Short mmCIF file of C-alpha atoms in Angstrom, two decimals:
data_model
loop_
_atom_site.label_atom_id
_atom_site.label_comp_id
_atom_site.label_asym_id
_atom_site.label_seq_id
_atom_site.Cartn_x
_atom_site.Cartn_y
_atom_site.Cartn_z
CA MET A 1 26.06 9.31 -9.36
CA THR A 2 23.81 6.78 -7.13
CA ARG A 3 20.74 8.09 -5.02
CA THR A 4 19.46 7.24 -2.16
CA LEU A 5 15.55 6.08 -1.66
CA LEU A 6 14.19 5.61 1.44
CA LEU A 7 11.98 3.19 1.68
CA THR A 8 9.32 2.62 4.65
CA ARG A 9 6.79 -0.01 3.80
CA PRO A 10 6.66 -3.33 5.38
CA LEU A 11 10.19 -5.15 4.77
CA ALA A 12 8.57 -7.80 1.78
CA ASP A 13 6.82 -4.86 0.15
CA SER A 14 9.74 -3.11 0.18
CA GLN A 15 12.41 -5.12 -0.54
CA ALA A 16 10.05 -5.92 -3.74
CA PHE A 17 9.88 -2.59 -4.75
CA ALA A 18 13.49 -2.40 -4.12
CA ALA A 19 14.22 -4.75 -6.62
CA ARG A 20 12.87 -2.82 -9.67
CA LEU A 21 14.39 0.33 -9.23
CA PRO A 22 15.74 2.21 -12.12
CA GLN A 23 19.38 2.32 -12.48
CA GLY A 24 20.88 4.89 -10.81
CA TRP A 25 19.13 4.35 -7.74
CA ARG A 26 19.62 2.42 -4.42
CA ALA A 27 17.40 1.62 -1.79
CA HIS A 28 17.82 2.45 2.05
CA ILE A 29 14.76 -0.08 3.55
CA ALA A 30 13.47 1.19 6.97
CA PRO A 31 9.98 -0.48 7.35
CA MET A 32 7.60 1.67 9.68
CA GLN A 33 5.34 -0.77 9.69
CA ASP A 34 4.67 -3.93 10.98
CA MET A 35 1.99 -6.45 9.53
CA ARG A 36 0.47 -8.88 12.39
CA ASP A 37 -3.03 -11.06 11.68
CA LEU A 38 -5.50 -9.92 13.41
CA PRO A 39 -8.41 -12.40 14.93
CA ALA A 40 -11.38 -12.50 12.30
CA SER A 41 -14.18 -14.95 11.75
CA PRO A 42 -15.82 -13.56 8.39
CA ASP A 43 -18.61 -15.63 7.04
CA PHE A 44 -17.60 -17.40 4.21
CA ALA A 45 -20.56 -19.13 3.51
CA GLN A 46 -22.74 -16.04 2.80
CA ALA A 47 -20.10 -14.34 0.46
CA ASP A 48 -20.35 -14.33 -3.27
CA ALA A 49 -17.17 -12.15 -3.84
CA LEU A 50 -13.56 -11.22 -1.80
CA VAL A 51 -12.59 -7.42 -1.59
CA PHE A 52 -8.89 -6.68 -1.21
CA THR A 53 -7.26 -2.97 -1.24
CA SER A 54 -3.72 -4.09 -0.50
CA GLN A 55 -1.23 -7.30 -1.25
CA ASN A 56 -1.13 -7.29 2.57
CA GLY A 57 -4.95 -8.01 2.76
CA VAL A 58 -4.54 -11.02 0.25
CA ARG A 59 -1.39 -12.09 2.37
CA SER A 60 -3.07 -12.44 5.38
CA PHE A 61 -5.92 -14.31 4.23
CA ALA A 62 -4.15 -16.88 1.93
CA SER A 63 -2.09 -17.62 5.37
CA ARG A 64 -5.32 -18.22 7.08
CA TRP A 65 -8.04 -19.93 4.84
CA ALA A 66 -7.98 -22.13 2.00
CA LEU A 67 -11.09 -20.88 0.35
CA ARG A 68 -10.34 -20.12 -3.43
CA ASP A 69 -13.79 -20.36 -4.92
CA LEU A 70 -15.01 -16.77 -4.68
CA PRO A 71 -13.87 -14.22 -7.36
CA ALA A 72 -11.58 -11.60 -5.80
CA PHE A 73 -12.28 -7.80 -6.44
CA CYS A 74 -8.47 -5.98 -6.10
CA VAL A 75 -7.89 -2.62 -6.09
CA GLY A 76 -5.34 -2.81 -8.55
CA PRO A 77 -2.91 -4.70 -10.66
CA ALA A 78 -0.31 -5.69 -8.14
CA THR A 79 -3.00 -6.77 -5.29
CA ALA A 80 -4.38 -8.51 -8.14
CA ASP A 81 -1.25 -10.45 -9.50
CA MET A 82 -0.98 -11.63 -6.06
CA ALA A 83 -4.28 -12.98 -5.51
CA GLU A 84 -3.92 -14.68 -8.78
CA SER A 85 -0.55 -16.44 -7.51
CA LEU A 86 -2.27 -17.51 -4.50
CA GLY A 87 -4.99 -19.26 -6.52
CA LEU A 88 -7.70 -16.41 -6.47
CA ARG A 89 -9.79 -15.47 -9.60
CA ALA A 90 -8.81 -11.96 -9.18
CA ILE A 91 -10.49 -8.85 -11.04
CA ALA A 92 -8.12 -5.84 -10.93
CA ALA A 93 -9.57 -1.76 -10.61
CA GLN A 94 -6.82 0.68 -11.73
CA GLY A 95 -5.09 1.03 -8.58
CA ASP A 96 -7.63 3.50 -6.21
CA LEU A 97 -10.84 3.28 -4.30
CA PRO A 98 -12.75 5.14 -6.54
CA SER A 99 -12.04 2.94 -9.58
CA LEU A 100 -12.47 -0.22 -7.63
CA ALA A 101 -16.30 1.37 -6.13
CA ALA A 102 -16.95 1.98 -9.70
CA LEU A 103 -15.61 -1.71 -10.93
CA LEU A 104 -18.06 -3.19 -8.05
CA ALA A 105 -20.67 -0.88 -9.25
CA LEU A 106 -21.06 -2.23 -12.46
CA GLN A 107 -21.36 -5.74 -10.89
CA PRO A 108 -25.06 -7.14 -10.16
CA ALA A 109 -26.12 -6.76 -6.54
CA GLN A 110 -23.75 -9.35 -4.17
CA ASN A 111 -22.68 -9.69 -0.64
CA LEU A 112 -19.02 -8.99 -0.58
CA LEU A 113 -16.76 -9.97 1.84
CA TYR A 114 -14.13 -7.17 2.38
CA LEU A 115 -11.16 -7.88 4.05
CA HIS A 116 -8.37 -5.33 5.05
CA GLY A 117 -5.86 -3.42 7.58
CA ARG A 118 -6.89 -1.91 10.60
CA HIS A 119 -5.81 1.56 9.11
CA VAL A 120 -7.51 2.20 5.66
CA SER A 121 -7.39 5.55 3.66
CA GLY A 122 -10.69 5.30 2.30
CA ASP A 123 -14.61 4.22 3.11
CA LEU A 124 -15.42 1.51 0.67
CA ALA A 125 -18.91 1.17 2.35
CA GLN A 126 -19.73 4.91 1.62
CA ALA A 127 -18.33 4.57 -2.13
CA LEU A 128 -20.55 1.75 -2.43
CA ALA A 129 -23.88 3.56 -0.95
CA GLY A 130 -26.68 2.85 -3.23
CA SER A 131 -25.19 0.24 -5.45
CA GLY A 132 -27.36 -2.80 -4.17
CA HIS A 133 -23.98 -4.69 -2.70
CA PHE A 134 -24.53 -5.93 0.89
CA LEU A 135 -20.37 -5.30 2.32
CA GLN A 136 -19.53 -7.34 5.34
CA SER A 137 -15.81 -5.77 6.28
CA HIS A 138 -13.26 -7.41 8.39
CA ALA A 139 -9.84 -5.86 9.61
CA ILE A 140 -7.81 -9.08 9.06
CA TYR A 141 -4.56 -7.54 9.89
CA ASP A 142 -3.11 -4.20 12.06
CA GLN A 143 -0.22 -2.21 10.46
CA GLN A 144 1.39 -1.56 13.73
CA ALA A 145 3.92 1.59 13.50
CA ARG A 146 7.45 1.75 14.44
CA GLY A 147 10.07 4.38 14.29
CA LEU A 148 12.90 5.18 12.08
CA ASP A 149 15.72 3.20 13.34
CA ALA A 150 18.92 5.28 14.32
CA ALA A 151 21.17 4.59 11.38
CA THR A 152 18.24 5.84 9.03
CA GLN A 153 18.01 9.04 11.40
CA ARG A 154 22.08 9.36 11.52
CA ALA A 155 21.69 9.16 7.58
CA LEU A 156 18.69 11.56 7.06
CA THR A 157 20.69 14.09 9.31
CA ALA A 158 23.90 13.56 7.14
CA GLY A 159 21.92 14.17 3.92
CA LYS A 160 22.90 10.80 2.66
CA ILE A 161 19.11 9.69 1.48
CA HIS A 162 17.96 11.92 -0.93
CA ALA A 163 14.10 10.87 -1.88
CA VAL A 164 11.61 8.62 -0.13
CA ALA A 165 8.70 6.53 -1.96
CA LEU A 166 5.46 6.85 -0.02
CA PHE A 167 2.49 4.78 -0.68
CA SER A 168 -0.16 6.00 1.27
CA PRO A 169 -1.18 8.94 3.70
CA ARG A 170 -0.64 7.04 6.73
CA SER A 171 3.12 6.47 5.35
CA ALA A 172 3.59 10.19 5.23
CA ARG A 173 2.24 10.89 8.37
CA LEU A 174 4.41 8.36 10.48
CA LEU A 175 7.50 9.32 8.48
CA ALA A 176 6.90 13.18 9.53
CA GLU A 177 6.64 12.09 13.25
CA SER A 178 10.11 10.32 12.75
CA LEU A 179 12.25 12.84 10.17
CA PRO A 180 14.79 14.33 12.19
CA ASP A 181 14.64 18.31 12.68
CA GLY A 182 16.09 20.32 9.41
CA ALA A 183 15.91 17.09 7.36
CA LEU A 184 14.07 17.62 4.09
CA LEU A 185 13.22 14.62 1.32
CA HIS A 186 11.95 14.81 -2.29
CA CYS A 187 8.96 12.58 -1.93
CA PHE A 188 7.70 10.29 -4.89
CA CYS A 189 3.58 9.95 -3.90
CA LEU A 190 1.48 7.48 -5.49
CA SER A 191 -1.41 10.02 -5.55
CA GLN A 192 -2.24 13.67 -4.85
CA ASN A 193 -3.99 12.13 -1.12
CA VAL A 194 -0.06 10.98 -0.19
CA ALA A 195 1.28 14.15 -1.49
CA ASP A 196 -1.35 16.48 0.58
CA ALA A 197 -0.07 14.18 3.39
CA ALA A 198 3.54 14.85 2.75
CA GLN A 199 3.20 18.53 2.67
CA GLY A 200 6.18 19.42 5.07
CA LEU A 201 8.81 16.93 4.37
CA GLY A 202 10.07 18.50 1.15
CA THR A 203 8.95 18.68 -2.22
CA SER A 204 6.95 16.19 -4.00
CA SER A 205 6.25 14.36 -7.49
CA VAL A 206 3.07 12.45 -8.02
CA ALA A 207 2.64 9.16 -10.17
CA ALA A 208 0.44 9.76 -12.98
CA GLU A 209 -1.49 6.66 -11.77
CA PRO A 210 -1.74 5.10 -8.44
CA SER A 211 0.53 1.92 -9.71
CA ALA A 212 4.06 0.81 -8.59
CA ALA A 213 4.75 1.18 -12.12
CA ALA A 214 3.90 4.59 -12.34
CA LEU A 215 5.57 5.27 -9.36
CA LEU A 216 8.94 3.84 -10.63
CA ALA A 217 8.65 5.81 -13.73
CA ILE A 218 8.48 9.05 -12.35
CA ILE A 219 11.29 7.93 -9.54
CA GLY A 220 13.50 7.18 -13.25
CA ALA A 221 12.47 10.26 -14.84
CA SER A 222 14.00 12.44 -11.75
CA ALA A 223 17.59 11.67 -12.31
CA GLY A 224 18.57 15.15 -12.96
CA ARG A 225 17.10 16.68 -9.87
CA PHE A 226 19.74 14.90 -7.51
CA ARG A 227 23.57 16.19 -8.30
#
């Protein structure tokens, strides 16, 4: 039996994740966020290092600024891999904000340039309070919400979509706002924070660590759940 997994991330992210799905799963891609660059004028001259908490932040930076000589502290390996592929010297944390703050706390006091989206799921400045770092923060892109398309609404109502992969609390909340009445899904969640936001969508499983690889692992191990 082939099971269908709903992917609601922006198109490029959903396509990349879909290409890695375990055998027996197919993707139904229905982006619920569109990425748009925001006007921004970061002061790179005063920065000792860059900080990214998403691949979209790296993409937005790389599409507009040619600077590549600063180290880039990244929330996790996937973001670091993208930064490396675009010519940055990346250092990866373990996939969440606490591990990123812990990594930065180990560094000598620096002027950090944090480039992120309009919507963030944690407060990096608060996490770094007392560390000696100066954090210059810029929202350089927006994650504009969009509802589920009509075809996806029909597929959900008909029970043709079995589960959803959720990467952020905001993704869970946006889906909850658009889910047809009576439709329930199994939610594969990147973290417990995401699972908490997904309450009411259906049942949940949480990845062992906040990474795409760990999320794929629980998706692959779930075959017996769906008959």
